[in-house]
Coordinates of C-alpha atoms in Angstrom, one line a residue:
X1 CA 0.1 -0.4 -0.3
X2 CA 1.3 3.6 -0.8
X3 CA 2.3 5.5 1.5
X4 CA 0.6 9.4 2.0
X5 CA 3.6 12.1 1.3
X6 CA 5.1 14.1 4.2
X7 CA 6.3 17.4 5.1
X8 CA 10.5 17.2 5.8
X9 CA 11.4 16.6 9.0
X10 CA 11.3 19.8 11.3
X11 CA 8.9 22.2 12.2
X12 CA 11.0 25.8 13.0
X13 CA 8.8 29.2 14.3
X14 CA 9.5 32.4 13.3
X15 CA 11.3 33.3 16.1
X16 CA 14.0 30.2 15.6
X17 CA 14.3 31.9 11.8
X18 CA 17.3 33.7 12.9
X19 CA 19.2 31.6 15.2
X20 CA 18.9 28.6 12.2
X21 CA 20.5 30.6 9.6
X22 CA 22.6 31.8 11.6
X23 CA 23.8 27.8 12.1
X24 CA 22.7 26.4 8.5
X25 CA 25.6 29.2 7.0
X26 CA 27.9 28.1 10.4
X27 CA 28.4 24.5 9.0
X28 CA 25.8 22.7 7.1
X29 CA 27.4 19.4 8.3
X30 CA 26.6 20.1 11.5
X31 CA 22.9 21.7 11.1
X32 CA 21.7 18.7 8.7
X33 CA 23.8 16.1 10.9
X34 CA 22.2 17.3 14.6
X35 CA 18.7 17.5 12.8
X36 CA 19.1 13.8 11.5
X37 CA 20.0 13.1 14.7
X38 CA 17.0 14.4 16.3
X39 CA 14.8 12.6 13.5
X40 CA 16.6 9.4 14.9
X41 CA 15.6 9.6 18.1
X42 CA 12.2 9.9 17.4
X43 CA 12.5 7.3 14.5
X44 CA 15.3 4.6 15.2
X45 CA 13.4 1.7 13.0
X46 CA 14.7 4.9 9.6
X47 CA 18.6 3.5 10.3
X48 CA 19.2 6.0 6.9
X49 CA 19.7 9.7 8.4
X50 CA 19.9 11.1 4.6
X51 CA 15.8 12.3 5.0
X52 CA 14.7 15.8 4.1
X53 CA 15.2 17.6 7.3
X54 CA 13.3 21.2 7.1
X55 CA 15.0 25.0 8.4
X56 CA 14.6 28.4 7.7
X57 CA 17.2 30.0 6.3
X58 CA 17.0 33.6 5.1
X59 CA 13.7 33.3 6.3
X60 CA 11.5 31.3 4.2
X61 CA 11.0 27.5 4.1
X62 CA 14.1 25.8 2.8
X63 CA 13.7 21.7 2.3
X64 CA 17.7 20.7 2.4
X65 CA 18.1 17.4 0.7
X66 CA 21.3 15.6 1.4
X67 CA 19.9 12.0 -0.1
X68 CA 21.4 10.7 -3.9
X69 CA 18.4 9.5 -4.8
X70 CA 16.2 12.6 -4.0
X71 CA 19.1 14.7 -5.4
X72 CA 19.4 13.2 -8.7
X73 CA 15.2 13.3 -8.6
X74 CA 15.9 17.1 -7.7
X75 CA 18.5 17.0 -11.3
X76 CA 17.6 14.5 -13.5
X77 CA 13.8 13.5 -13.9
X78 CA 11.6 15.9 -16.1
X79 CA 8.6 15.1 -14.4
X80 CA 10.5 17.0 -11.6
X81 CA 12.6 20.0 -12.7
X82 CA 9.9 21.6 -15.0
X83 CA 8.1 22.4 -11.9
X84 CA 11.3 23.7 -10.3
X85 CA 13.4 27.5 -11.2
X86 CA 17.0 28.9 -10.3
X87 CA 16.7 32.0 -11.7
X88 CA 13.8 32.5 -8.6
X89 CA 16.0 30.7 -6.6
X90 CA 19.4 32.8 -6.7
X91 CA 17.0 36.1 -7.4
X92 CA 18.9 37.5 -4.3
X93 CA 21.8 36.2 -3.8
X94 CA 23.3 35.8 -7.4
X95 CA 21.1 37.4 -10.4
X96 CA 22.1 41.4 -8.6
X97 CA 25.4 40.7 -8.6
X98 CA 25.5 38.2 -11.8
X99 CA 23.0 40.2 -14.0
X100 CA 21.7 38.3 -17.0
X101 CA 21.5 37.2 -19.3
X102 CA 23.2 34.1 -17.9
X103 CA 22.8 30.3 -17.9
X104 CA 22.9 30.5 -14.4
X105 CA 19.7 32.6 -14.0
X106 CA 18.4 30.5 -17.0
X107 CA 15.1 28.3 -16.5
X108 CA 14.3 25.3 -19.1
X109 CA 13.6 24.6 -21.7
X110 CA 15.1 28.6 -22.9
X111 CA 18.3 27.3 -20.4
X112 CA 18.7 25.2 -23.4
X113 CA 19.3 26.9 -26.5
X114 CA 21.9 29.5 -24.9
X115 CA 24.0 26.2 -23.4
X116 CA 23.8 24.3 -26.3
X117 CA 26.1 27.6 -27.9
X118 CA 28.3 27.8 -25.4
X119 CA 28.7 23.7 -25.1
X120 CA 30.3 24.6 -28.5
X121 CA 31.8 27.6 -27.2
X122 CA 34.1 25.5 -24.5
X123 CA 34.7 22.6 -26.5
X124 CA 36.5 25.0 -29.2
X125 CA 38.5 26.5 -25.5
X126 CA 39.1 22.9 -24.1
X127 CA 41.6 21.0 -27.0
X128 CA 43.6 24.7 -26.4
X129 CA 44.7 25.1 -23.1
X130 CA 46.4 21.8 -21.2
X131 CA 49.6 23.6 -22.2
X132 CA 48.8 26.7 -21.1
X133 CA 47.7 25.3 -17.8
X134 CA 51.3 23.5 -18.0
X135 CA 53.2 26.1 -18.4
X136 CA 51.4 27.8 -15.1
X137 CA 51.7 25.0 -13.0
X138 CA 55.6 24.8 -13.5
X139 CA 56.1 28.6 -13.7
X140 CA 54.2 28.8 -10.1
X141 CA 56.2 25.4 -8.4
X142 CA 59.8 27.2 -9.9
X143 CA 58.2 30.0 -7.9
X144 CA 58.5 28.4 -4.7
X145 CA 62.0 27.3 -3.7
X146 CA 62.5 23.7 -2.4
X147 CA 61.8 23.0 0.7
X148 CA 60.1 25.9 1.5
X149 CA 57.4 25.3 3.4
X150 CA 53.5 27.5 1.7
X151 CA 50.0 27.7 3.0
X152 CA 48.5 24.7 0.8
X153 CA 44.8 26.5 0.4
X154 CA 46.8 29.5 -0.5
X155 CA 49.0 28.5 -3.3
X156 CA 46.2 27.2 -5.0
X157 CA 44.0 29.6 -4.6
X158 CA 47.1 32.2 -6.8
X159 CA 47.4 29.5 -8.6
X160 CA 43.6 28.9 -9.4
X161 CA 43.7 32.7 -10.3
X162 CA 46.7 32.6 -12.6
X163 CA 45.3 29.7 -14.7
X164 CA 41.4 31.3 -14.9
X165 CA 41.7 34.9 -16.3
X166 CA 45.2 33.7 -18.0
X167 CA 42.4 31.1 -20.2
X168 CA 39.9 33.5 -19.7
X169 CA 41.0 37.5 -20.3
X170 CA 44.8 36.6 -21.7
X171 CA 45.3 37.9 -18.7
X172 CA 49.3 37.3 -17.3
X173 CA 50.2 37.8 -13.6
X174 CA 53.7 39.4 -13.7
X175 CA 54.0 39.5 -9.7
X176 CA 53.5 42.9 -10.1
X177 CA 49.8 43.9 -9.3
X178 CA 48.5 45.6 -12.1
X179 CA 45.4 45.1 -13.4
X180 CA 45.4 41.1 -12.4
X181 CA 45.5 42.6 -8.6
X182 CA 42.9 44.9 -10.2
X183 CA 40.5 42.3 -10.6
X184 CA 41.3 40.3 -8.0
X185 CA 40.4 42.4 -5.7
X186 CA 37.0 43.7 -7.2
X187 CA 35.8 40.3 -7.4
X188 CA 36.8 39.4 -3.8
X189 CA 33.9 43.1 -2.8
X190 CA 31.8 41.6 -5.3
X191 CA 31.9 37.9 -3.7
X192 CA 31.9 39.9 0.3
X193 CA 29.0 41.2 -0.9
X194 CA 26.9 38.9 -2.2
X195 CA 27.3 36.8 0.4
X196 CA 27.0 39.7 3.8
X197 CA 24.5 38.8 6.2
X198 CA 23.4 42.6 5.8
X199 CA 22.0 41.9 3.0
X200 CA 21.3 46.0 2.3
X201 CA 22.5 48.1 0.4
X202 CA 23.9 51.6 2.1
X203 CA 26.0 53.5 0.7
X204 CA 26.8 57.0 3.2
X205 CA 29.9 59.9 2.8
X206 CA 31.4 57.9 6.4
X207 CA 30.2 54.1 5.4
X208 CA 29.5 52.1 2.9
X209 CA 27.3 48.8 3.4
X210 CA 29.5 45.2 2.1
X211 CA 26.4 44.8 -0.4
X212 CA 27.0 48.4 -1.6
X213 CA 30.8 47.2 -1.9
X214 CA 30.0 44.5 -3.6
X215 CA 27.2 45.9 -6.1
X216 CA 30.0 48.9 -7.0
X217 CA 33.0 46.5 -7.7
X218 CA 29.9 44.3 -9.8
X219 CA 30.3 47.8 -12.2
X220 CA 33.8 48.4 -12.5
X221 CA 34.4 44.2 -13.8
X222 CA 31.3 44.9 -16.4
X223 CA 33.2 47.7 -17.3
X224 CA 36.8 46.0 -17.5
X225 CA 35.2 42.8 -19.0
X226 CA 32.7 44.2 -21.8
X227 CA 36.5 46.2 -22.9
X228 CA 37.8 42.9 -23.1
X229 CA 35.7 41.5 -25.2
X230 CA 35.5 44.7 -27.5
X231 CA 38.8 44.7 -28.4
X232 CA 39.7 40.7 -28.6
X233 CA 40.8 39.8 -25.7
X234 CA 38.7 36.5 -24.8
X235 CA 38.9 33.2 -25.9
X236 CA 35.1 34.2 -27.6
X237 CA 34.4 34.8 -31.1
X238 CA 31.8 38.3 -30.8
X239 CA 29.8 39.1 -33.2
X240 CA 26.1 40.8 -32.5
X241 CA 26.1 44.1 -29.6
X242 CA 23.9 41.5 -27.5
X243 CA 26.5 38.5 -28.3
X244 CA 29.5 41.0 -26.7
X245 CA 26.5 41.7 -23.4
X246 CA 26.1 37.9 -23.5
X247 CA 30.0 37.1 -23.2
X248 CA 31.0 39.5 -20.7
X249 CA 28.6 38.5 -18.7
X250 CA 29.7 34.7 -19.0
X251 CA 33.3 36.4 -17.7
X252 CA 31.8 37.6 -15.2
X253 CA 31.2 34.2 -13.9
X254 CA 34.5 32.3 -15.0
X255 CA 36.4 35.0 -13.5
X256 CA 35.0 35.1 -10.1
X257 CA 36.1 34.4 -7.0
X258 CA 33.9 32.1 -6.6
X259 CA 35.3 29.6 -9.3
X260 CA 39.2 30.6 -8.0
X261 CA 38.3 29.7 -4.9
X262 CA 36.6 26.5 -6.3
X263 CA 39.0 25.1 -8.2
X264 CA 41.8 25.9 -5.3
X265 CA 39.0 23.8 -2.8
X266 CA 39.2 21.3 -5.5
X267 CA 42.9 21.2 -6.0
X268 CA 43.9 21.5 -2.6
X269 CA 41.8 18.0 -1.8
X270 CA 43.3 16.3 -5.1
X271 CA 47.1 17.1 -3.9
X272 CA 46.7 16.3 -0.3
X273 CA 45.8 13.2 -1.4
X274 CA 48.1 12.2 -4.5
X275 CA 51.0 13.2 -2.0
X276 CA 50.0 12.2 1.5
X277 CA 47.3 9.3 1.4
X278 CA 49.3 5.8 1.1
X279 CA 47.2 2.7 0.0
X280 CA 48.8 -1.2 -0.5
X281 CA 51.8 0.6 2.0
X282 CA 52.4 3.3 -1.1
X283 CA 52.0 6.4 -1.4
X284 CA 49.0 7.0 -3.8
X285 CA 52.0 9.4 -6.6
X286 CA 53.5 6.9 -6.4
X287 CA 51.2 4.4 -6.8
X288 CA 50.2 6.4 -10.3
X289 CA 53.3 6.7 -11.3
X290 CA 54.4 2.8 -11.6
X291 CA 51.3 1.9 -12.8
X292 CA 52.4 0.5 -16.9
X293 CA 51.2 3.0 -20.1
X294 CA 50.3 6.7 -19.9
X295 CA 46.7 5.3 -20.5
X296 CA 46.3 3.6 -16.9
X297 CA 48.0 6.0 -15.8
X298 CA 46.0 8.9 -17.3
X299 CA 42.9 6.7 -16.1
X300 CA 43.2 6.5 -12.4
X301 CA 43.9 10.2 -12.0
X302 CA 40.4 10.4 -13.5
X303 CA 38.8 8.0 -10.8
X304 CA 41.1 9.8 -8.3
X305 CA 39.5 13.0 -9.3
X306 CA 35.7 11.9 -9.1
X307 CA 36.9 10.2 -5.7
X308 CA 37.6 13.4 -4.5
X309 CA 35.0 14.9 -6.4
X310 CA 32.1 13.0 -4.8
X311 CA 33.7 13.5 -1.3
X312 CA 35.1 16.9 -1.1
X313 CA 33.0 18.7 -3.5
X314 CA 33.9 22.7 -3.1
X315 CA 30.6 23.9 -3.5
X316 CA 28.9 22.0 -1.3
X317 CA 25.1 22.4 -2.3
X318 CA 22.5 24.5 -4.6
X319 CA 18.8 25.9 -4.7
X320 CA 16.2 25.4 -6.7
X321 CA 12.5 27.3 -6.5
X322 CA 9.5 24.9 -6.4
X323 CA 7.3 26.7 -9.0
X324 CA 4.1 24.1 -8.1
X325 CA 3.4 21.3 -5.4
X326 CA 6.2 18.1 -5.4
X327 CA 6.2 14.7 -4.7
X328 CA 9.9 13.1 -4.5
X329 CA 10.1 9.2 -4.3
X330 CA 11.8 8.8 -0.3
X331 CA 15.1 7.9 0.3
X332 CA 14.9 3.9 1.2
X333 CA 12.0 1.6 0.3
X334 CA 10.4 2.0 4.1
X335 CA 10.6 5.5 4.1
X336 CA 7.2 7.7 2.6
X337 CA 7.7 10.1 -0.2
X338 CA 8.1 13.6 0.6
X339 CA 6.2 16.8 -0.1
X340 CA 7.4 20.1 -0.7
X341 CA 5.1 22.9 -1.7
X342 CA 4.7 24.9 -3.7
X343 CA 7.2 28.5 -3.9
X344 CA 9.2 26.5 -1.0
X345 CA 13.3 26.5 -1.2
X346 CA 15.7 23.5 -2.1
X347 CA 18.8 22.9 -1.0
X348 CA 20.5 20.5 -2.3
X349 CA 23.2 19.3 0.0
X350 CA 26.4 17.5 -2.1
X351 CA 28.6 16.5 0.3
X352 CA 25.6 14.9 2.2
X353 CA 24.0 13.3 -1.1
X354 CA 27.6 11.5 -2.3
X355 CA 28.2 10.0 1.4
X356 CA 25.1 8.3 0.9
X357 CA 25.8 4.7 1.8
X358 CA 22.6 3.9 -0.4
X359 CA 24.4 4.4 -3.4
X360 CA 28.0 3.8 -2.3
X361 CA 28.0 0.8 0.5
X362 CA 29.6 0.3 3.8
X363 CA 32.7 2.9 2.1
X364 CA 30.7 5.5 1.3
X365 CA 32.9 7.8 3.4
X366 CA 36.1 6.5 2.4
X367 CA 38.4 8.0 0.4
X368 CA 38.2 4.8 -2.7
X369 CA 41.0 6.6 -5.3
X370 CA 39.9 3.4 -7.5
X371 CA 36.7 2.6 -6.8
X372 CA 35.8 4.2 -10.8
X373 CA 39.4 3.0 -12.1
X374 CA 38.3 -0.7 -10.9
X375 CA 34.9 -0.3 -11.9
X376 CA 35.2 1.1 -16.0
X377 CA 33.9 4.5 -14.4
X378 CA 30.9 2.7 -14.8
X379 CA 29.7 4.1 -10.9
X380 CA 27.4 6.9 -10.7
X381 CA 29.4 9.7 -10.1
X382 CA 29.2 12.6 -7.3
X383 CA 27.5 16.3 -7.3
X384 CA 30.5 19.0 -7.6
X385 CA 29.2 20.1 -11.0
X386 CA 25.5 19.7 -10.6
X387 CA 23.5 16.3 -13.3
X388 CA 21.2 16.6 -15.4
X389 CA 20.0 19.3 -18.2
X390 CA 21.3 22.7 -15.6
X391 CA 24.9 20.8 -15.2
X392 CA 27.8 23.2 -14.8
X393 CA 29.4 24.0 -17.8
X394 CA 33.2 24.8 -16.9
X395 CA 32.4 20.5 -15.6
X396 CA 34.8 19.4 -18.7
X397 CA 37.2 22.3 -18.6
X398 CA 38.1 22.4 -14.7
X399 CA 38.4 18.8 -14.7
X400 CA 40.9 19.0 -17.9
X401 CA 42.8 21.8 -15.5
X402 CA 42.9 19.4 -12.6
X403 CA 44.4 16.4 -14.5
X404 CA 46.7 18.6 -15.9
X405 CA 48.2 20.0 -12.3
X406 CA 48.3 16.5 -10.9
X407 CA 50.2 15.0 -14.7
X408 CA 52.3 18.8 -14.3
X409 CA 53.2 17.7 -10.4
X410 CA 53.5 13.8 -11.5
X411 CA 56.0 14.9 -14.6
X412 CA 53.5 12.2 -16.7
X413 CA 52.8 14.9 -19.5
X414 CA 51.3 13.7 -22.2
X415 CA 51.5 15.0 -26.0
X416 CA 52.0 18.5 -24.7
X417 CA 53.2 21.5 -27.0
X418 CA 54.2 22.9 -24.2
X419 CA 56.2 26.4 -24.3
X420 CA 58.2 25.2 -21.5
X421 CA 61.8 24.5 -22.5
X422 CA 61.1 22.0 -19.1
X423 CA 60.9 18.3 -20.2
X424 CA 60.5 16.4 -16.9
X425 CA 59.2 18.0 -14.2
X426 CA 58.1 16.3 -10.0
X427 CA 56.7 17.8 -7.5
X428 CA 56.3 16.8 -3.9
X429 CA 54.8 18.2 -0.8
X430 CA 55.2 17.3 2.6
X431 CA 53.6 17.2 5.2
X432 CA 53.0 15.0 8.4
X433 CA 49.2 13.3 8.1
X434 CA 49.1 12.9 12.0
X435 CA 48.8 16.5 12.2
X436 CA 45.6 17.6 9.9
X437 CA 42.6 17.9 11.9
X438 CA 40.5 15.4 12.1
X439 CA 37.9 17.6 10.7
X440 CA 40.1 17.5 7.6
X441 CA 40.3 13.6 7.4
X442 CA 36.8 13.3 7.3
X443 CA 36.6 16.6 4.5
X444 CA 38.9 14.1 2.4
X445 CA 38.0 11.2 3.4
X446 CA 40.2 9.2 5.5
X447 CA 38.6 9.3 8.9
X448 CA 35.2 7.8 9.0
X449 CA 32.3 9.5 11.0
X450 CA 33.6 12.7 11.6
X451 CA 31.4 14.3 14.7
X452 CA 29.5 18.0 13.3
X453 CA 32.0 19.8 16.4
X454 CA 34.9 18.6 14.5
X455 CA 33.7 19.4 10.7
X456 CA 32.6 22.5 12.1
X457 CA 35.6 23.1 13.7
X458 CA 38.1 22.3 11.3
X459 CA 36.2 22.9 7.7
X460 CA 34.2 26.0 6.9
X461 CA 31.6 25.5 4.1
X462 CA 30.4 28.9 2.7
X463 CA 31.3 30.2 0.2
X464 CA 33.0 26.8 -0.9
X465 CA 35.0 24.2 1.3
X466 CA 38.3 24.5 2.8
X467 CA 40.4 24.3 6.3
X468 CA 39.7 26.6 8.7
X469 CA 43.4 26.6 9.6
X470 CA 46.0 26.8 6.7
X471 CA 47.7 22.9 5.9
X472 CA 51.4 23.7 5.5
X473 CA 53.2 21.6 3.0
X474 CA 56.9 21.0 2.3
X475 CA 57.4 21.9 -0.7
X476 CA 60.2 19.3 -3.0
X477 CA 60.8 19.6 -6.8
X478 CA 62.8 18.6 -9.2
X479 CA 62.8 20.7 -12.4
X480 CA 64.8 18.9 -15.2
X481 CA 66.3 21.5 -17.8

């Protein structure tokens, strides 16, 4: 007999809305886990805690979804996606800072035609940038003396800015500040305004709110990027004026602080796993280097990257808003369906979904770099780039960038016509694994069942995931000229 659909678990009051807003933004993982444990106490027969959680975030009714199957329903099931809007969900958070037209704020079916045009543009670009990434990575590490100690995330953030600005506006960082530093600083102002807890624009002679500064930064960036497009200083050909506006608006997204920090987050997790994780008594980097041929090495690197995406997605989730009532299947056979009323927000929590034991089994929260390699890449991927028709346009490019960074560090460059004079590069990062906080080891998938307090203490999740305190690594490299 079919079960009646139920509202998400929880009943926050208006008075608790402010407290929930702060708790959620402080640590989504802790927020969700605490409420899931409360549900289990009331319903002990429901062993899986990944039930939809009701919350008040930004004074709106929100259903937080952390079940893999339910996230996939929301992103890929046409009967559901047709009653969801990303533009309405992001109207306050994104639209003032990344104005339309852009793919992020377009809903199906109009979204698809625009996306098809951008897929063509990006495919052409993807084919040409690997040598550029190789050269930038080599130069980045050459400027770090062997034996030096660096903050890994900050180093990867600097590398990410260099890569993205070089690709999208052909702007190289010469280390002397200038326009590269100006663009980075403006994007930082924009991001602070976007995620300000005080979402009001105030501009007086004595004080300006972060939101006001962010909006002013957006205007300056639009002027700079529009000028780049007009003078052919971007990789996309432009015809009509409307096309120029479309390209400039997307460049604002592609070069954003959110994009740079997301790439830095992913690179940090990948390089920690590559250099510190041991499998079968050997470092992962050593295991990859000893594989027989370049195809095997390339496939294993891709498997490792997919596993990092699953466990440690840079962006912890995305939002949708319901345009009519929808019903989600239960995440287990015994679980009832969930009713999400019209005008509610859905917050899809990718960290929880990627660790769902219903989909990934007993090793769901453990880093297993061979997971996709051993299965012939037939296993379900995580949601680092979303899924379905609204999946991230930059997925293939970011994966190519990350794999190029790994290959460069391993000295395994294949088929790259680089401008660099170096034929071989080996870069090692060293640190004491025992010094890594429990929450960081949980984020990486090295330590299972890390408690919510440790996760909240050690990992900053918004706007992108990264360790709260610096992870210091010793850089060792050998360059053959």
